[in-house]
Tab-separated table of C-alpha atoms in Angstrom:
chain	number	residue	atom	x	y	z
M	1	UNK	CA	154.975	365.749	104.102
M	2	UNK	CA	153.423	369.836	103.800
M	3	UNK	CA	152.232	370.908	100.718
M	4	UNK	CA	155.635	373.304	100.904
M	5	UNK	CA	157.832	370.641	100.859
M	6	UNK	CA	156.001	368.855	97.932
M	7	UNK	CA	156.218	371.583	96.101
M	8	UNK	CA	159.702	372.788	96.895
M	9	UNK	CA	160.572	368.925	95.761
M	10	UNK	CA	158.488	369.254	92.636
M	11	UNK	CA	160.424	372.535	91.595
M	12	UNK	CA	163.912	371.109	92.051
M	13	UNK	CA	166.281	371.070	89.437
M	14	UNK	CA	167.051	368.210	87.267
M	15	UNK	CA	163.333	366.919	88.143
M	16	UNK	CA	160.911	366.505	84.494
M	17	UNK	CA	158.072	368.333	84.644
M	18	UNK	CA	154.940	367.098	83.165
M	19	UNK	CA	153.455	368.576	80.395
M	20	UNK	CA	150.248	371.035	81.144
M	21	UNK	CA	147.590	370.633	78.653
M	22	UNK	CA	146.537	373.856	77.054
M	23	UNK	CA	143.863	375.852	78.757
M	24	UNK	CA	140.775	376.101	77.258
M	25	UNK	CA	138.955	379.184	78.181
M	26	UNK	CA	134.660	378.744	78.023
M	27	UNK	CA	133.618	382.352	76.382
M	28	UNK	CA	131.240	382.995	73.536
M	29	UNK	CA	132.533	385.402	70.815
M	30	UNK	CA	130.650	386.395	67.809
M	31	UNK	CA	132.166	385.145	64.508
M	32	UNK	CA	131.845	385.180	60.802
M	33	UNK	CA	132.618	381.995	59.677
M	34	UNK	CA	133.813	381.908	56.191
M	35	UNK	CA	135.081	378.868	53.620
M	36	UNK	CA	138.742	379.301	51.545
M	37	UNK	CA	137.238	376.730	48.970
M	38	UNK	CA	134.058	378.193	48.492
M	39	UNK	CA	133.046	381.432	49.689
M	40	UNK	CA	130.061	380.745	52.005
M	41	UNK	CA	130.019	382.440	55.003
M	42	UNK	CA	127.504	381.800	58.061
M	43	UNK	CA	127.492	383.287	61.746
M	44	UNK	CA	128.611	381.223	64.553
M	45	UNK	CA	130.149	381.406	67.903
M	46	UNK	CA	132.965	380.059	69.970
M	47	UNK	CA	131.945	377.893	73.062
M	48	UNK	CA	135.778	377.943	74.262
M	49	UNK	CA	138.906	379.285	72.540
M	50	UNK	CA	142.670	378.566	73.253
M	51	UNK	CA	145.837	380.436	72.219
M	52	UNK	CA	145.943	378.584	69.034
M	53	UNK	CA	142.122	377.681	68.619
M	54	UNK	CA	138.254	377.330	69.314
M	55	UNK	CA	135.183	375.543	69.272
M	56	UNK	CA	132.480	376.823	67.209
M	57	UNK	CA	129.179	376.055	67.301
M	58	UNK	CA	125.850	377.370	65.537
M	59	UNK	CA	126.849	375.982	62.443
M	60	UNK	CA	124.529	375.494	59.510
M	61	UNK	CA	126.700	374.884	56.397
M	62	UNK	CA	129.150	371.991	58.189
M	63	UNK	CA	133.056	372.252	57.141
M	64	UNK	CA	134.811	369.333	56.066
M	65	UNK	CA	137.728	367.506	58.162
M	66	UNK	CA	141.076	369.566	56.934
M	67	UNK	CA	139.123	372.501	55.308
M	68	UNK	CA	140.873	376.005	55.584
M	69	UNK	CA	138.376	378.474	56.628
M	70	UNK	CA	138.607	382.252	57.744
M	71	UNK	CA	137.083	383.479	60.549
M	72	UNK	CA	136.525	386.644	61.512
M	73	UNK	CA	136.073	388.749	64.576
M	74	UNK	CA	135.045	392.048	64.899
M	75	UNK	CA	137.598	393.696	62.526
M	76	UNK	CA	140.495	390.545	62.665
M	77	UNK	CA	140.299	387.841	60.816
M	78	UNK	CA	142.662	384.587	60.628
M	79	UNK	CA	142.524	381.649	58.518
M	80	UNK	CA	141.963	378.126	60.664
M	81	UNK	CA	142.262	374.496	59.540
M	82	UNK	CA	139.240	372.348	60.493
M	83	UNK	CA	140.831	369.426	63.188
M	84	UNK	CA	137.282	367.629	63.861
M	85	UNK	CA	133.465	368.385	62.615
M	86	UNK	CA	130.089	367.388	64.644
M	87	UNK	CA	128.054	364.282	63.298
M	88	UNK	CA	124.301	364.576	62.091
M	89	UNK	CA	122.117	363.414	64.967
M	90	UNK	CA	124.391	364.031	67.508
M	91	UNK	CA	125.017	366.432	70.763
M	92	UNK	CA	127.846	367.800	68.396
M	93	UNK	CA	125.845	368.236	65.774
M	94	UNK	CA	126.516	372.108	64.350
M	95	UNK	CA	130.066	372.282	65.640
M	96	UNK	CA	133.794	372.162	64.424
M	97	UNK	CA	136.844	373.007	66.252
M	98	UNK	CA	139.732	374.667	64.493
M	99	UNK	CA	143.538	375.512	64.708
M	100	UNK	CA	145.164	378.211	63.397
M	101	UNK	CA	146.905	377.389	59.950
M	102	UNK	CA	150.167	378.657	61.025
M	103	UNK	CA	150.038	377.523	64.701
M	104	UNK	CA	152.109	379.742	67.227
M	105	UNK	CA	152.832	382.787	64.908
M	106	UNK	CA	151.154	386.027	64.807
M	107	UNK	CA	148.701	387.060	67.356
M	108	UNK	CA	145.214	385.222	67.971
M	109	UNK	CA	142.197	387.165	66.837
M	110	UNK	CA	140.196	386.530	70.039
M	111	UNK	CA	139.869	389.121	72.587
M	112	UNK	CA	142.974	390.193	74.598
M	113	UNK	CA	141.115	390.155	77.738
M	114	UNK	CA	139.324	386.636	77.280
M	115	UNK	CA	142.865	385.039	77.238
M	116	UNK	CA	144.316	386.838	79.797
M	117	UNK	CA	146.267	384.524	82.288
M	118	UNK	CA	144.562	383.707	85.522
M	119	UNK	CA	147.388	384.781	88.492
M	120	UNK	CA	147.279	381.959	91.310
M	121	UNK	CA	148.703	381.926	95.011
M	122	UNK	CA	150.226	378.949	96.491
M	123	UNK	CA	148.139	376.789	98.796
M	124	UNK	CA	148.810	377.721	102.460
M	125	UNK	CA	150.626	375.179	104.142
M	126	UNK	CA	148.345	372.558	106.236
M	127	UNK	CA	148.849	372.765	109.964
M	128	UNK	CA	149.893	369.752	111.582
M	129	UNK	CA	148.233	366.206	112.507
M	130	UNK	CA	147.017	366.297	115.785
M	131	UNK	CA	145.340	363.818	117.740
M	132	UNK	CA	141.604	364.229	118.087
M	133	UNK	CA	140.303	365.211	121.478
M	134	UNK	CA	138.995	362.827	124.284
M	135	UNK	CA	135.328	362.015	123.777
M	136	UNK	CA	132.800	362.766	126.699
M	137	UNK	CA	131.241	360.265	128.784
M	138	UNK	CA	128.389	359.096	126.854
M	139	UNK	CA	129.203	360.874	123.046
M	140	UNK	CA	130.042	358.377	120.042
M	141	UNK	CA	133.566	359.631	118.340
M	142	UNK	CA	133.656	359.012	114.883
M	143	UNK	CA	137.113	359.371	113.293
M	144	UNK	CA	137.899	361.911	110.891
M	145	UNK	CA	138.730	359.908	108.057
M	146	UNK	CA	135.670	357.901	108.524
M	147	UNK	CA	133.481	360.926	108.167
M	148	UNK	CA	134.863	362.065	104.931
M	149	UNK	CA	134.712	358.734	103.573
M	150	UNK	CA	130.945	358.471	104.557
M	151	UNK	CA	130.732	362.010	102.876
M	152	UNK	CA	132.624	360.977	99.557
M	153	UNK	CA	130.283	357.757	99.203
M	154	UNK	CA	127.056	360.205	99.578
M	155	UNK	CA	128.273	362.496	97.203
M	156	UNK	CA	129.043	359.890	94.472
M	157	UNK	CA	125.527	358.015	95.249
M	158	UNK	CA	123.286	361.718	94.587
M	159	UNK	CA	125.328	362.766	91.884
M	160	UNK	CA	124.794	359.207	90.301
M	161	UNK	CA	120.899	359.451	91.578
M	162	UNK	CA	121.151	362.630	89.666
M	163	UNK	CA	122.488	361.292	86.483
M	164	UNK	CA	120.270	358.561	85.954
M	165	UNK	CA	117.278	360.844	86.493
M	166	UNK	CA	118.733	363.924	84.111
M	167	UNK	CA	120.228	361.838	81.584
M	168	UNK	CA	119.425	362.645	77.771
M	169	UNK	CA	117.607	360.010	75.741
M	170	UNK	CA	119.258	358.140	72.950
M	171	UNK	CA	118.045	360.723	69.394
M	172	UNK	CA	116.092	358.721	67.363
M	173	UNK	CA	117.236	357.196	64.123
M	174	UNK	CA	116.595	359.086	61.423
M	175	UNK	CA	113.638	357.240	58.872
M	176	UNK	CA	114.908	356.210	56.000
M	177	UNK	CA	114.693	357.917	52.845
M	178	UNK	CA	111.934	357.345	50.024
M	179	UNK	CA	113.742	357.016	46.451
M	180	UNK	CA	113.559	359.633	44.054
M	181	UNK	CA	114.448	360.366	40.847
M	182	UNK	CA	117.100	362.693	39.787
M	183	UNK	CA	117.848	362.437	35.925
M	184	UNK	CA	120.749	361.114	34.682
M	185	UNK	CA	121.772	359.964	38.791
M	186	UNK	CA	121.828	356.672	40.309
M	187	UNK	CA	118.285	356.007	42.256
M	188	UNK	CA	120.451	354.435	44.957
M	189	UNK	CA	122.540	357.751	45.163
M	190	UNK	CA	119.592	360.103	44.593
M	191	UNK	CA	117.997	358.718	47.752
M	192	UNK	CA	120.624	359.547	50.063
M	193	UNK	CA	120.898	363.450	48.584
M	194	UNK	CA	119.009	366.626	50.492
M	195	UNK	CA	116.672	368.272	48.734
M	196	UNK	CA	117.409	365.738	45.420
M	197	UNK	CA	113.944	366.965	44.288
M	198	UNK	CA	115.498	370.592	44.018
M	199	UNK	CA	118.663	369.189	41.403
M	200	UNK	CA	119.394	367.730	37.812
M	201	UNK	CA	122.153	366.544	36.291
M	202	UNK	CA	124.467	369.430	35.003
M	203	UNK	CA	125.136	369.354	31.458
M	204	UNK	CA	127.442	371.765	28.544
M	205	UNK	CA	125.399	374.484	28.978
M	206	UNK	CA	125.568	375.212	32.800
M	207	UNK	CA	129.111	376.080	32.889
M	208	UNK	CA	131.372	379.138	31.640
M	209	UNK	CA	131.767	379.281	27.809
M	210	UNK	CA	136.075	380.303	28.235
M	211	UNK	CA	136.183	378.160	31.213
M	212	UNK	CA	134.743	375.191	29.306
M	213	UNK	CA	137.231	376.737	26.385
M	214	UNK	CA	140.091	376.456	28.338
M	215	UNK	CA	139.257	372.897	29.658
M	216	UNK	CA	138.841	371.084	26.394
M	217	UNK	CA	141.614	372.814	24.717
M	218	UNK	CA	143.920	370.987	27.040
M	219	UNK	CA	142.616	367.937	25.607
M	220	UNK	CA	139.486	367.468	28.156
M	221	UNK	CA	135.892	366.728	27.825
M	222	UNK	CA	134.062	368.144	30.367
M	223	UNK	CA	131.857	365.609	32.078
M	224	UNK	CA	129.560	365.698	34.514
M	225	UNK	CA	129.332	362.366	35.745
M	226	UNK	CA	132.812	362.396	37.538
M	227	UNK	CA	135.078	359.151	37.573
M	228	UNK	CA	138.238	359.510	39.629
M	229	UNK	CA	140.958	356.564	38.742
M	230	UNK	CA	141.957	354.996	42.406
M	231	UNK	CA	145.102	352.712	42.862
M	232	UNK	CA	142.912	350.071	44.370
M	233	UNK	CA	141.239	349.686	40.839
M	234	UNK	CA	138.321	351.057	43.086
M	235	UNK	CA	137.195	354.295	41.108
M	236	UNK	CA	135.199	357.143	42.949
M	237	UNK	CA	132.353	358.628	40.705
M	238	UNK	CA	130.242	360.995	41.470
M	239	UNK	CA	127.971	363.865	39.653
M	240	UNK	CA	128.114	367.837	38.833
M	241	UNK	CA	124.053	369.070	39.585
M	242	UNK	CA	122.753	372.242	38.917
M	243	UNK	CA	119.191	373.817	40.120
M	244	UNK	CA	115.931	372.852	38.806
M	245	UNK	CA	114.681	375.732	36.278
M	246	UNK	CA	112.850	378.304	39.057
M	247	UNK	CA	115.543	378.024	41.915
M	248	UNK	CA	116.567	381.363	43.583
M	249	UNK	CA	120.647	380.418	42.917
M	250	UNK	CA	120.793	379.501	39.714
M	251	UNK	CA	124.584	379.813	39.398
M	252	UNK	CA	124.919	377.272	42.190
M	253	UNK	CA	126.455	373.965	41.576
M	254	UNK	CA	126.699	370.682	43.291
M	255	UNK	CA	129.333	367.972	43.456
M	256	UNK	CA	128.988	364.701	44.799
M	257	UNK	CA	131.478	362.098	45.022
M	258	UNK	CA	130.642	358.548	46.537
M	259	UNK	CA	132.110	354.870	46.630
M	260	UNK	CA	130.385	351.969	47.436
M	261	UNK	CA	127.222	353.685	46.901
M	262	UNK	CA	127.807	355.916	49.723
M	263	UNK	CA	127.937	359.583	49.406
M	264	UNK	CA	131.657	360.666	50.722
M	265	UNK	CA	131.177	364.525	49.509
M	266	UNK	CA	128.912	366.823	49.213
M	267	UNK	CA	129.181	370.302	48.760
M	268	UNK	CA	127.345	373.349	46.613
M	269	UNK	CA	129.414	375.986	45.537
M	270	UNK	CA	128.155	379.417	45.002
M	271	UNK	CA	129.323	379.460	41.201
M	272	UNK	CA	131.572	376.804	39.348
M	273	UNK	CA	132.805	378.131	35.665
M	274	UNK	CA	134.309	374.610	35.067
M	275	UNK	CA	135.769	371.106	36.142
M	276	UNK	CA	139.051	369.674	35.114
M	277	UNK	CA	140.531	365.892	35.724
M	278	UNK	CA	143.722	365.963	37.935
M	279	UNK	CA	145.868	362.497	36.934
M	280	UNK	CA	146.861	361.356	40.598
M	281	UNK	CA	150.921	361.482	39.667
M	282	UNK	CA	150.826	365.656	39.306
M	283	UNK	CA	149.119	366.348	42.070
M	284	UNK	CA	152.546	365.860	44.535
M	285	UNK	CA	153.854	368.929	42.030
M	286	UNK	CA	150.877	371.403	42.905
M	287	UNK	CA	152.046	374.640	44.753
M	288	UNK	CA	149.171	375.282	46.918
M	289	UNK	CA	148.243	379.183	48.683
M	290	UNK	CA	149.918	379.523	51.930
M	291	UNK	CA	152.641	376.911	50.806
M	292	UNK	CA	150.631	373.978	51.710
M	293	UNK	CA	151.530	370.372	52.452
M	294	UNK	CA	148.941	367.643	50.564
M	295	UNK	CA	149.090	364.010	51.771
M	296	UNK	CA	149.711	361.334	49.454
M	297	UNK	CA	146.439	360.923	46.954
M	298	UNK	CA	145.282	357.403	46.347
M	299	UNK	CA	142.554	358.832	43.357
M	300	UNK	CA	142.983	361.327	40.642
M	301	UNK	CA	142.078	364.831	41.862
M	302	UNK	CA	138.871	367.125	40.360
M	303	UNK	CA	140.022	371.301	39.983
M	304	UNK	CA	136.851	372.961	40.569
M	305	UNK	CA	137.192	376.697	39.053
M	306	UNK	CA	134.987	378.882	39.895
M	307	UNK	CA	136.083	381.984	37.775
M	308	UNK	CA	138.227	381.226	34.755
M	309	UNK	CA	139.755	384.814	35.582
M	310	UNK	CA	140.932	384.739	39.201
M	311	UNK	CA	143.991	382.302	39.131
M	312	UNK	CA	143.435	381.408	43.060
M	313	UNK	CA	139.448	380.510	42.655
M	314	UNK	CA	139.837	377.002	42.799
M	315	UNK	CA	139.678	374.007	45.048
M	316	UNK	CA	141.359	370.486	44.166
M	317	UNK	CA	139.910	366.995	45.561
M	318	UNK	CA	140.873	364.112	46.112
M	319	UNK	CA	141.025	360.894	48.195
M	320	UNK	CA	144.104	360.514	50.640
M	321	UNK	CA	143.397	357.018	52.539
M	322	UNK	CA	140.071	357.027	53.127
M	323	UNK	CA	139.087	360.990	53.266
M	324	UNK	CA	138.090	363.654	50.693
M	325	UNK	CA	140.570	366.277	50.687
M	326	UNK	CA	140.005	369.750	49.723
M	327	UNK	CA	142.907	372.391	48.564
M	328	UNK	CA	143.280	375.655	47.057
M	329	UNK	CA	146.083	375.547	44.294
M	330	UNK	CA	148.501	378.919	43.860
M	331	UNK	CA	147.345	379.310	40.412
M	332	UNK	CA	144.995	376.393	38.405
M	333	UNK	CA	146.336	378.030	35.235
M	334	UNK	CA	149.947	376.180	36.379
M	335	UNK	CA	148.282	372.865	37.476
M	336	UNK	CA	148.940	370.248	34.839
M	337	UNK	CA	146.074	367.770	33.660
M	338	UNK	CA	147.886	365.520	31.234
């Protein structure tokens, strides 16, 4: 059968056609790449882009799984949700790829031009079959067929050759980490933070005097060793730091959550005014910015504010299953903590 007849059947009504995976287009665009949750902003740039999407890569400050960032290109800028992030140690290591939040609406902030449709011709029909000519006295004939097998069986031997020879080596596993001491924190804990040397344990002092207000006036102490109630009876702890005395961001502040004395989060904020306790039954009744959908939360949640006077500067966490999640509430002033 021709390639025209193939295709005529494969175009016939009534016939299901197979769903085409989205193109991915390999281009590198510039980007600012900023956080929703907590401000920071880095440079990266796209190693392919889609319609609806990217890759980034060039990443210093790593997103979480489900964080909203915004990213912004030349003057446009669109807010993504984070599908998948790199691992440490790994050929991924530095890269996310992203979705837009509201998938399919609005135009894509990439270049016109880079995701311009490619126009294709159809294949010219093959000529047919015909038998191959009489060999002369004395001249081996070797069948078509037989040739390009004996050409298909090279090719996969060099490019196998090739692979074997050009092949990356295995990274090596990281050394472990000495123990050291971060007052007030778990030795087992500090060991496994960057930089531990660099932190202490946050106390009164380091947050905002009307955030702090505000907090215990709703019947909270502020702590900053963190315990989050779970259903499993398993609570998730974890610790508020701030910079040693000297540091060049002083406002900065850490949060660390861990279970089974591993560290699950891990995050520094560029300023937190004050932390709240979230009791895991309210948090289904949170309106969220850009009318947001939170899965079901197994733990109580934390509301990190970061200014007491901006009603949308704050991020919510909790556990869902067995991930952090991270969300920006409407207004904290409307999110209940009793």
């Amino acid at each position: 059968m021709t390639l025209a007849k193939m295709a005529k059947r494969a175009a016939s009504p009534g016939k299901k056609q197979r769903k085409v995976r989205e193109k991915r287009i390999r281009v590198a665009l510039p980007v600012r790449f900023t956080s929703v949750a907590s401000g920071e902003s880095q440079h990266a740039c796209t190693l392919n882009i889609t319609k609806d999407g990217a890759r980034i890569a060039g990443l210093k400050l790593v997103p979480e799984v489900d964080e909203l960032v915004e990213v912004t290109r030349g003057t446009k800028k669109e807010i993504f949700r984070v599908v998948w992030a790199g691992e440490p140690g790994t050929r991924d290591e530095g890269q996310a790829g992203i979705v837009k939040q509201k998938k399919g609406h609005g135009k894509i902030i990439w270049e016109a031009t880079a995701l311009k449709p490619v126009k294709t011709e159809a294949p010219p029909e093959l000529p047919k079959s015909k038998l191959p000519p009489e060999p002369e006295p004395g001249v081996l004939y070797i069948p078509r067929k037989q040739l390009i097998g004996i050409g298909v069986g090279l090719a996969v031997l060099v490019s196998l050759t090739l692979f074997l020879l050009l092949r990356t080596p295995p990274p090596k596993k990281p050394a472990p980490r000495k123990l050291v001491s971060v007052a007030g924190v778990n030795a087992t804990i500090a060991s496994q933070i960057n930089d531990a040397q660099k932190w202490r344990l946050a106390d009164a002092g380091d947050f905002d005097a009307d955030s702090f207000a505000w907090v215990r006036d709703r019947g909270q102490t502020v702590s900053t060793r963190i315990v989050l109630a779970s259903v499993s009876g398993r609570d998730e702890s974890g610790y508020v730091l701030a910079p040693i005395e000297g540091s060049n961001t002083p406002q900065a502040r850490r949060i660390v959550l861990f279970a089974d004395r591993q560290i699950r989060f891990d995050k520094t904020f560029a300023r937190v005014a004050s932390i709240a306790l979230v009791p895991r039954a309210n948090i289904a009744g949170v309106n969220w910015q850009g009318q947001l959908r939170a899965p079901e939360a197994t733990t109580d949640g934390l509301l990190v504010i970061q200014e007491q006077r901006d009603p949308q500067s704050s991020v919510l966490l909790f556990v869902s299953g067995v991930r952090i999640v991270t969300l920006p509430p409407a207004d904290f002033h409307a999110v209940p903590l009793h």
